[in-house]
Amino acid sequence: MRSGAAWLACATPEAVDEFLGGLSDNALLALPWIFEFWALPHQLPPEGAWKSWVILGGRGAGKTRAGAEWVRAQVEGATPEAPGRAHRLALVGETIDQVREVMIFGESGILACSPPDRRPDWEAGRKRLIWPNGATAQVFSAHEPESLRGPQFDAAWADELAKWKRAEEAWDMLQFALRLGPHPQQVVTTTPRNVGVLKAILNNPSTVLTHAPTEANRAYLAASFLEEVRSRYAGTRIGRQELDGVLLEEAEGALWSTAGIEAARVAVAPDLDRIVVAVDPAVSAGKASDECGIIVVGAVTRGDPANWRAYVLEDATVQGASPSDWARAALAAMQRHGAERLVAEVNQGGDLVEAVLRQIDPLVPFTALRAGRGKGLRAEPVAALYEQGRVRHLRGLGRLEDQMCAMTVQGFTGKGSPDRLDALVWALHALMLEPAGRFGHPQMRSL
C-alpha cells in the first residue's frame, strides 16, 4: 500500500497540479493535517478489534509520529468541540520529562501534529493536556507505577516501553487503569529489546504489530545521519535491533550474549594463516527444508595455540537448495576466500556428502566430521573460545548470531535447526580445537 505522499513524490508535475487544482480551499488547508494521506504503512493502525497495537521500529522510523497521530484520531471529533472516540487518555513514558519533551512537545509530538483549532493546552501544574472538546491526557512516569493506581482511562499511549526500568509493574498498573468505554485500546511505540514484558505483549492474542526499519522513514531523516549509522552499525547485531527494529532474543543460560558478540566485532580481518569452509548439510531440499549452514572462518595460527585467533568471515548459508546447489555454494565460498579445506558433518548424509562435493570438484580438500555429542555440548568449548577473546566477527552475520544467542548447554531454544551455528562449531573445531589438541593444549575437547 502506497501513501498519498508517496504517490505525489512519484507523480508527474502535471498530475500533481491536476490533483491539487481539484481540491477546494478548505481541502488544501486541511491536507497537511490528514495523516492518513501522508503516513507510511507501518504508521497506520491495523483493522480489527485489537486491544494493543505495538509499533516496533528502528531509530527514526516514525514511531513517535504514529503514536501522536493515533492519539489525535482517538480524541478529535468532527469539529473541534465534538467528542471523539476517547475522552480520558494516559501518556506513559520512562520519565515525566521524556513524556513532555518527546510525546507532547517533540518535533513529532502531539502539539506539533495537531491543527491550530484542535491543539490541546498543556497544564503544567496538573501534568495533563486538555483539548477544546474537553478530552484530557494525563502524564505518567514508568518509574512510578503506583501513580497509575486510581485513575482510569479509555485509551493510552506507551512510548519506548522496552527501556522502562520498571516495565512489568508499570504495564500491569496501566492495564488495570484502562477500563473506560466500550473497547479501551492502547498503542506501544518502541525500539525492540529482549525484555520479558515486550515479548509477553507481543504473544498476547489481542495484540497487533506493525514494524519498520529506520530506512522506511529516510525521506524525513538527515542523509548524514543515515550514512553514519549505516557505516557504523550495518551488518551488526545491534544494528539489526536499533536500525532494523528486529527483536533479538537471548535464551536464558545462552552460551553467547549480544554484548559478548558485539565486543568481538572487528571491521576487517588480518592476514590469515588458514581458512576453512564448514558445511552442515540439510537433510532435505525444498522451501520448507532446513537451511544448509555454510560458514567461512579463518585463523591466525602462529606460535603458541593459546595465542591463536579466529575470524568469522562470512555466512553463506542457503535454504531450500538441492545437494548440488549447496555443494556449489560451499565451493564458491572456498574460492571467494581462498580456503584451504572444506569440512562437513556427515552424521546424516554419510558418504553422500563427500560424493556430492566431488561430483563438482573431484580434487576438493575435504574432511568429514562426525558428531558424538549433543549440539549444546558441542557448542560449549567453542563458546569458551569466545569468552577468552579468541574469536572475532566481521559484519553481516546477524542470523548466525541470532542462533548463537538461542543456544544453551541443554540445547537450542530457537525455531528450526541451528544449522548456521553447527557449521560455525565445525569450522572452529577444525581451525582451533582439533589442532590445539594435537599440541596437548587443555582447550581441546572432543566434539
Coordinates of C-alpha atoms in Angstrom, one line a residue:
M1 CA 0.0 0.0 0.0
R2 CA 1.4 3.4 -1.0
S3 CA 0.7 6.6 0.8
G4 CA -0.7 9.7 -0.9
A5 CA 2.7 11.4 -0.2
A6 CA 4.5 8.6 -2.0
W7 CA 2.1 9.0 -4.9
L8 CA 2.8 12.7 -5.0
A9 CA 6.5 12.1 -4.9
C10 CA 6.4 9.8 -7.9
A11 CA 3.7 11.6 -9.9
T12 CA 4.5 13.9 -12.9
P13 CA 4.3 17.7 -12.3
E14 CA 1.1 17.7 -14.4
A15 CA -0.5 15.0 -12.3
V16 CA 0.4 16.9 -9.1
D17 CA -1.1 20.2 -10.5
E18 CA -4.2 18.4 -11.5
F19 CA -4.6 16.8 -8.1
L20 CA -4.0 20.0 -6.1
G21 CA -6.1 22.0 -8.5
G22 CA -9.1 19.8 -7.9
L23 CA -9.1 20.5 -4.2
S24 CA -11.2 23.2 -2.6
D25 CA -9.5 25.9 -0.5
N26 CA -10.6 24.2 2.7
A27 CA -9.3 20.8 1.5
L28 CA -5.9 22.4 0.7
L29 CA -5.7 23.9 4.2
A30 CA -6.7 20.6 5.7
L31 CA -4.4 18.4 3.7
P32 CA -1.2 18.9 5.8
W33 CA -3.2 17.6 8.9
I34 CA -4.6 14.5 7.2
F35 CA -2.2 11.9 8.5
E36 CA -3.8 9.0 6.5
F37 CA -2.6 10.8 3.4
W38 CA 1.0 11.2 4.5
A39 CA 1.5 8.2 6.7
L40 CA 3.7 5.2 5.9
P41 CA 2.0 1.8 6.1
H42 CA 3.5 0.9 9.5
Q43 CA 2.2 4.1 11.0
L44 CA -1.5 3.3 10.4
P45 CA -3.4 1.1 12.9
P46 CA -4.3 -2.4 11.7
E47 CA -8.0 -3.2 11.3
G48 CA -9.8 -5.3 13.8
A49 CA -10.9 -5.3 17.5
W50 CA -7.4 -5.4 18.9
K51 CA -6.5 -4.3 22.5
S52 CA -2.8 -3.3 22.0
W53 CA -1.1 -2.1 18.9
V54 CA 2.7 -2.4 19.0
I55 CA 4.8 -0.3 16.6
L56 CA 8.3 -1.8 16.5
G57 CA 10.8 0.2 14.6
G58 CA 14.4 1.3 14.2
R59 CA 15.6 4.7 15.4
G60 CA 13.9 7.4 13.5
A61 CA 11.4 5.1 11.8
G62 CA 8.5 7.4 12.6
K63 CA 7.1 5.7 15.7
T64 CA 6.6 8.8 17.8
R65 CA 4.6 10.5 15.0
A66 CA 2.5 7.4 14.6
G67 CA 1.7 7.4 18.4
A68 CA 0.9 11.1 18.4
E69 CA -1.4 10.8 15.4
W70 CA -3.2 7.8 16.9
V71 CA -3.9 10.0 20.0
R72 CA -5.3 12.7 17.7
A73 CA -7.5 10.1 16.0
Q74 CA -8.9 9.0 19.4
V75 CA -9.7 12.4 20.9
E76 CA -10.7 14.5 17.9
G77 CA -14.3 14.7 16.7
A78 CA -15.9 16.0 13.5
T79 CA -15.5 19.6 14.8
P80 CA -13.1 21.0 17.4
E81 CA -15.8 20.8 20.1
A82 CA -17.3 17.5 19.1
P83 CA -16.4 14.4 21.2
G84 CA -14.0 11.8 19.8
R85 CA -13.8 8.0 20.5
A86 CA -11.8 8.6 23.6
H87 CA -12.1 11.1 26.3
R88 CA -9.5 10.2 29.0
L89 CA -6.1 9.1 28.0
A90 CA -2.8 8.1 29.7
L91 CA 0.5 9.1 28.3
V92 CA 3.3 6.9 29.8
G93 CA 7.0 7.2 29.2
E94 CA 10.1 6.3 31.0
T95 CA 10.1 9.6 32.9
I96 CA 7.8 12.7 33.1
D97 CA 10.4 14.7 31.3
Q98 CA 10.5 12.3 28.4
V99 CA 6.8 12.3 28.0
R100 CA 6.7 16.1 28.0
E101 CA 9.7 16.6 25.7
V102 CA 9.1 13.8 23.2
M103 CA 5.5 12.7 23.3
I104 CA 4.0 16.2 23.8
F105 CA 6.4 19.0 22.8
G106 CA 8.7 17.0 20.5
E107 CA 9.0 17.6 16.8
S108 CA 6.8 14.6 16.1
G109 CA 4.8 15.0 19.4
I110 CA 1.1 15.7 19.9
L111 CA 1.3 19.5 19.8
A112 CA 3.3 19.6 16.6
C113 CA 0.9 17.2 14.9
S114 CA -2.3 19.0 15.9
P115 CA -4.0 21.6 13.7
P116 CA -4.4 25.0 15.4
D117 CA -8.1 24.8 16.0
R118 CA -7.8 21.3 17.7
R119 CA -4.5 21.8 19.5
P120 CA -4.7 20.9 23.2
D121 CA -3.4 23.1 26.0
W122 CA -0.6 21.9 28.3
E123 CA -1.5 22.3 32.0
A124 CA 2.0 22.0 33.6
G125 CA 0.8 22.1 37.2
R126 CA -1.6 19.1 36.6
K127 CA 0.7 17.4 34.1
R128 CA -2.0 17.0 31.5
L129 CA -3.2 18.0 28.1
I130 CA -6.8 19.3 27.6
W131 CA -8.4 19.5 24.2
P132 CA -11.1 22.0 23.0
N133 CA -13.7 19.2 23.3
G134 CA -12.8 18.5 26.9
A135 CA -10.8 15.3 26.3
T136 CA -7.8 15.0 28.6
A137 CA -4.5 13.1 28.6
Q138 CA -2.6 12.6 31.9
V139 CA 1.2 12.2 32.0
F140 CA 2.8 9.3 33.9
S141 CA 6.3 8.0 34.5
A142 CA 7.1 4.3 34.3
H143 CA 9.4 4.8 37.2
E144 CA 6.4 5.4 39.4
P145 CA 3.9 2.5 38.6
E146 CA 1.8 3.3 41.7
S147 CA 0.8 6.7 40.2
L148 CA -1.3 4.6 37.8
R149 CA -3.3 3.2 40.7
G150 CA -6.6 5.0 40.9
P151 CA -7.0 6.9 37.6
Q152 CA -9.0 5.2 34.8
F153 CA -8.8 5.7 31.0
D154 CA -10.3 4.7 27.7
A155 CA -7.0 4.9 25.7
A156 CA -3.3 5.0 26.4
W157 CA 0.0 5.6 24.6
A158 CA 3.1 4.0 26.0
D159 CA 6.4 5.1 24.5
E160 CA 9.8 3.3 24.5
L161 CA 8.4 0.6 26.8
A162 CA 11.3 -1.7 26.1
K163 CA 13.7 0.6 28.1
W164 CA 11.5 1.2 31.1
K165 CA 13.3 0.2 34.3
R166 CA 10.1 -1.0 36.0
A167 CA 8.3 -2.0 32.8
E168 CA 6.3 -5.0 34.1
E169 CA 5.0 -3.2 37.1
A170 CA 4.1 -0.1 35.1
W171 CA 2.4 -2.1 32.3
D172 CA 0.4 -4.1 34.8
M173 CA -0.9 -0.9 36.5
L174 CA -1.8 0.6 33.2
Q175 CA -3.9 -2.5 32.3
F176 CA -5.9 -2.1 35.4
A177 CA -6.5 1.5 34.7
L178 CA -7.6 1.0 31.1
R179 CA -11.2 0.3 31.9
L180 CA -13.4 3.0 30.5
G181 CA -15.6 2.9 27.4
P182 CA -16.8 0.0 25.3
H183 CA -13.4 -1.0 24.0
P184 CA -10.3 0.7 25.5
Q185 CA -7.2 0.5 23.4
Q186 CA -3.5 1.3 23.7
V187 CA -0.6 1.9 21.4
V188 CA 3.0 1.0 22.2
T189 CA 5.8 2.7 20.3
T190 CA 9.3 1.2 21.0
T191 CA 12.6 0.2 19.6
P192 CA 12.7 -3.5 20.4
R193 CA 14.8 -5.0 23.2
N194 CA 14.9 -8.5 24.6
V195 CA 12.7 -7.9 27.7
G196 CA 10.0 -10.1 29.0
V197 CA 7.2 -7.6 29.2
L198 CA 7.5 -6.7 25.5
K199 CA 7.6 -10.4 24.5
A200 CA 4.6 -11.1 26.6
I201 CA 2.6 -8.3 25.0
L202 CA 3.6 -9.5 21.5
N203 CA 2.5 -13.0 22.4
N204 CA -1.0 -11.8 23.6
P205 CA -3.7 -12.8 21.1
S206 CA -5.3 -9.3 21.4
T207 CA -2.1 -7.6 20.2
V208 CA -1.4 -6.5 16.6
L209 CA 2.0 -5.5 15.3
T210 CA 3.4 -3.2 12.7
H211 CA 7.2 -2.9 12.0
A212 CA 9.6 -0.8 10.0
P213 CA 13.3 -0.2 9.9
T214 CA 14.9 3.2 10.1
E215 CA 15.3 3.2 6.3
A216 CA 11.5 3.3 5.9
N217 CA 11.4 6.9 7.1
R218 CA 14.6 8.0 5.2
A219 CA 12.7 10.9 3.4
Y220 CA 12.4 12.7 6.8
L221 CA 15.9 11.9 8.2
A222 CA 19.2 13.7 7.6
A223 CA 21.3 11.9 4.9
S224 CA 24.4 12.4 7.1
F225 CA 22.7 10.5 9.9
L226 CA 21.8 7.6 7.7
E227 CA 25.3 7.4 6.2
E228 CA 26.9 7.5 9.7
V229 CA 24.7 4.8 11.3
R230 CA 24.9 2.6 8.2
S231 CA 28.6 2.7 8.1
R232 CA 29.0 2.1 11.8
Y233 CA 26.2 -0.4 12.6
A234 CA 25.0 -2.1 9.3
G235 CA 25.5 -5.8 9.4
T236 CA 25.9 -6.0 13.2
R237 CA 23.6 -7.5 15.8
I238 CA 23.0 -4.1 17.5
G239 CA 22.3 -2.6 14.0
R240 CA 19.6 -5.2 13.5
Q241 CA 18.0 -4.1 16.7
E242 CA 18.4 -0.3 16.6
L243 CA 18.1 0.2 12.8
D244 CA 16.1 -2.7 11.5
G245 CA 13.8 -2.8 14.6
V246 CA 14.2 -6.6 15.0
L247 CA 13.5 -8.1 18.4
L248 CA 16.7 -10.1 19.2
E249 CA 16.0 -12.7 21.8
E250 CA 18.5 -14.4 24.1
A251 CA 17.7 -17.7 25.8
E252 CA 18.1 -18.0 29.5
G253 CA 21.5 -19.6 30.1
A254 CA 22.6 -18.9 26.5
L255 CA 26.2 -19.7 25.7
W256 CA 26.5 -16.3 23.9
S257 CA 25.1 -12.9 24.6
T258 CA 24.6 -9.9 22.3
A259 CA 27.0 -7.8 24.4
G260 CA 29.7 -10.5 24.1
I261 CA 29.2 -10.8 20.3
E262 CA 29.4 -7.0 19.8
A263 CA 32.6 -6.9 21.9
A264 CA 34.1 -9.4 19.4
R265 CA 33.2 -7.2 16.4
V266 CA 36.0 -6.1 14.0
A267 CA 35.9 -4.2 10.8
V268 CA 38.5 -6.3 8.9
A269 CA 40.5 -9.5 9.4
P270 CA 44.3 -9.5 9.5
D271 CA 46.4 -11.8 7.2
L272 CA 45.2 -15.3 8.0
D273 CA 47.3 -18.5 8.1
R274 CA 44.4 -20.9 7.5
I275 CA 40.8 -20.6 6.2
V276 CA 38.2 -23.3 6.1
V277 CA 34.6 -23.5 4.9
A278 CA 32.3 -25.6 7.1
V279 CA 29.1 -27.1 6.0
D280 CA 26.2 -28.5 8.0
P281 CA 24.1 -30.2 5.2
A282 CA 20.3 -30.0 5.2
V283 CA 18.6 -33.4 5.3
S284 CA 16.1 -32.5 2.7
A285 CA 15.6 -29.9 -0.1
G286 CA 12.7 -27.6 -0.8
K287 CA 11.3 -24.3 0.5
A288 CA 10.2 -25.9 3.8
S289 CA 13.5 -27.7 4.4
D290 CA 16.2 -26.8 7.0
E291 CA 19.0 -24.5 6.0
C292 CA 22.3 -25.8 4.8
G293 CA 24.7 -24.0 7.1
I294 CA 27.8 -22.7 5.3
I295 CA 30.2 -20.7 7.4
V296 CA 33.7 -19.3 6.4
V297 CA 36.3 -18.9 9.2
G298 CA 39.9 -18.0 9.1
A299 CA 42.6 -18.1 11.8
V300 CA 46.0 -16.8 12.7
T301 CA 47.8 -19.9 14.0
R302 CA 51.3 -18.9 14.6
G303 CA 53.2 -19.7 17.8
D304 CA 51.6 -21.0 21.0
P305 CA 48.0 -22.2 20.4
A306 CA 46.9 -20.1 23.4
N307 CA 47.6 -17.1 21.2
W308 CA 45.7 -18.2 18.1
R309 CA 42.8 -16.1 16.9
A310 CA 39.9 -16.9 14.7
Y311 CA 37.8 -14.6 12.4
V312 CA 34.3 -15.5 11.2
L313 CA 34.4 -14.1 7.7
E314 CA 31.1 -15.0 6.0
D315 CA 27.8 -16.7 6.4
A316 CA 27.0 -18.2 3.0
T317 CA 24.1 -20.4 4.3
V318 CA 21.4 -21.4 1.7
Q319 CA 17.9 -22.7 2.2
G320 CA 15.8 -25.0 0.0
A321 CA 18.8 -25.9 -2.0
S322 CA 19.3 -29.3 -3.6
P323 CA 22.6 -31.2 -2.6
S324 CA 24.3 -30.0 -5.8
D325 CA 23.2 -26.4 -5.1
W326 CA 24.5 -26.3 -1.6
A327 CA 27.7 -28.0 -2.7
R328 CA 28.3 -25.3 -5.4
A329 CA 27.6 -22.6 -2.8
A330 CA 30.2 -24.1 -0.4
L331 CA 32.8 -24.5 -3.2
A332 CA 32.1 -20.9 -4.3
A333 CA 32.7 -19.7 -0.8
M334 CA 36.0 -21.6 -0.8
Q335 CA 37.0 -19.8 -4.0
R336 CA 36.0 -16.3 -2.7
H337 CA 38.1 -16.6 0.4
G338 CA 40.9 -18.8 -0.8
A339 CA 40.0 -21.5 1.7
E340 CA 42.4 -24.5 2.0
R341 CA 39.8 -27.1 3.1
L342 CA 36.1 -27.8 3.3
V343 CA 34.8 -29.6 6.4
A344 CA 31.3 -31.1 6.8
E345 CA 29.2 -33.0 9.3
V346 CA 28.3 -36.4 7.8
N347 CA 26.2 -37.9 10.6
Q348 CA 23.1 -37.9 8.4
G349 CA 24.5 -37.7 4.9
G350 CA 27.3 -40.2 5.3
D351 CA 29.4 -40.7 2.3
L352 CA 26.8 -38.9 0.1
V353 CA 28.1 -35.5 1.3
E354 CA 31.6 -36.1 0.1
A355 CA 30.3 -37.8 -3.1
V356 CA 28.1 -34.7 -4.0
L357 CA 31.1 -32.4 -3.5
R358 CA 33.4 -34.5 -5.5
Q359 CA 31.0 -34.7 -8.4
I360 CA 31.5 -30.9 -8.8
D361 CA 35.2 -30.7 -7.7
P362 CA 36.9 -34.1 -7.6
L363 CA 40.0 -32.6 -6.0
V364 CA 38.4 -30.6 -3.2
P365 CA 40.3 -30.9 0.1
F366 CA 37.6 -32.4 2.3
T367 CA 37.4 -33.6 5.9
A368 CA 34.4 -35.5 7.2
L369 CA 33.4 -34.8 10.8
R370 CA 31.0 -36.9 13.0
A371 CA 29.2 -35.6 16.0
G372 CA 29.5 -37.7 19.1
R373 CA 27.7 -35.3 21.5
G374 CA 24.5 -33.1 21.6
K375 CA 24.5 -29.7 19.9
G376 CA 24.7 -27.8 23.2
L377 CA 27.7 -29.8 24.5
R378 CA 29.4 -29.5 21.1
A379 CA 29.0 -25.7 21.2
E380 CA 30.3 -25.3 24.8
P381 CA 34.0 -25.5 24.0
V382 CA 33.5 -23.1 21.1
A383 CA 31.7 -20.7 23.4
A384 CA 34.8 -20.9 25.7
L385 CA 36.9 -19.6 22.9
Y386 CA 34.7 -16.5 22.6
E387 CA 34.9 -16.0 26.4
Q388 CA 38.7 -16.0 26.1
G389 CA 38.5 -13.3 23.4
R390 CA 39.9 -15.6 20.8
V391 CA 37.2 -15.3 18.1
R392 CA 36.2 -12.2 16.2
H393 CA 33.2 -11.5 13.9
L394 CA 33.1 -9.4 10.8
R395 CA 29.7 -7.8 9.9
G396 CA 26.9 -9.4 8.1
L397 CA 26.5 -12.4 10.4
G398 CA 23.2 -11.4 12.1
R399 CA 21.2 -14.6 11.5
L400 CA 24.1 -16.7 12.7
E401 CA 24.4 -14.6 15.8
D402 CA 20.7 -15.0 16.5
Q403 CA 21.2 -18.7 16.6
M404 CA 24.2 -18.3 18.9
C405 CA 22.1 -16.4 21.4
A406 CA 19.5 -19.1 21.4
M407 CA 21.9 -22.0 22.2
T408 CA 22.3 -23.3 25.7
V409 CA 24.1 -26.3 27.1
Q410 CA 20.8 -28.1 27.2
G411 CA 20.1 -27.5 23.5
F412 CA 18.8 -25.0 21.0
T413 CA 15.8 -22.9 22.1
G414 CA 15.1 -21.1 18.8
K415 CA 13.0 -22.1 15.8
G416 CA 14.1 -24.8 13.5
S417 CA 17.5 -26.2 13.5
P418 CA 20.7 -24.2 14.3
D419 CA 22.4 -25.1 11.0
R420 CA 24.5 -21.9 10.8
L421 CA 25.7 -22.4 14.3
D422 CA 26.5 -26.1 13.7
A423 CA 28.7 -25.1 10.8
L424 CA 30.4 -22.5 12.9
V425 CA 31.2 -25.1 15.6
W426 CA 32.7 -27.4 13.0
A427 CA 34.8 -24.6 11.5
L428 CA 36.2 -23.6 14.8
H429 CA 36.8 -27.2 15.7
A430 CA 38.8 -27.7 12.6
L431 CA 40.8 -24.5 12.9
M432 CA 41.3 -24.1 16.7
L433 CA 40.3 -27.0 18.8
E434 CA 41.5 -30.1 17.0
P435 CA 44.9 -28.6 16.1
A436 CA 45.4 -27.3 19.7
G437 CA 44.6 -30.8 20.9
R438 CA 47.5 -32.2 18.8
F439 CA 49.7 -29.8 20.7
G440 CA 48.4 -31.1 24.0
H441 CA 46.6 -27.8 24.7
P442 CA 44.0 -28.1 27.5
Q443 CA 41.5 -26.2 25.4
M444 CA 40.9 -29.2 23.2
R445 CA 37.7 -31.1 24.0
S446 CA 36.1 -33.8 21.8
L447 CA 33.0 -32.9 19.9

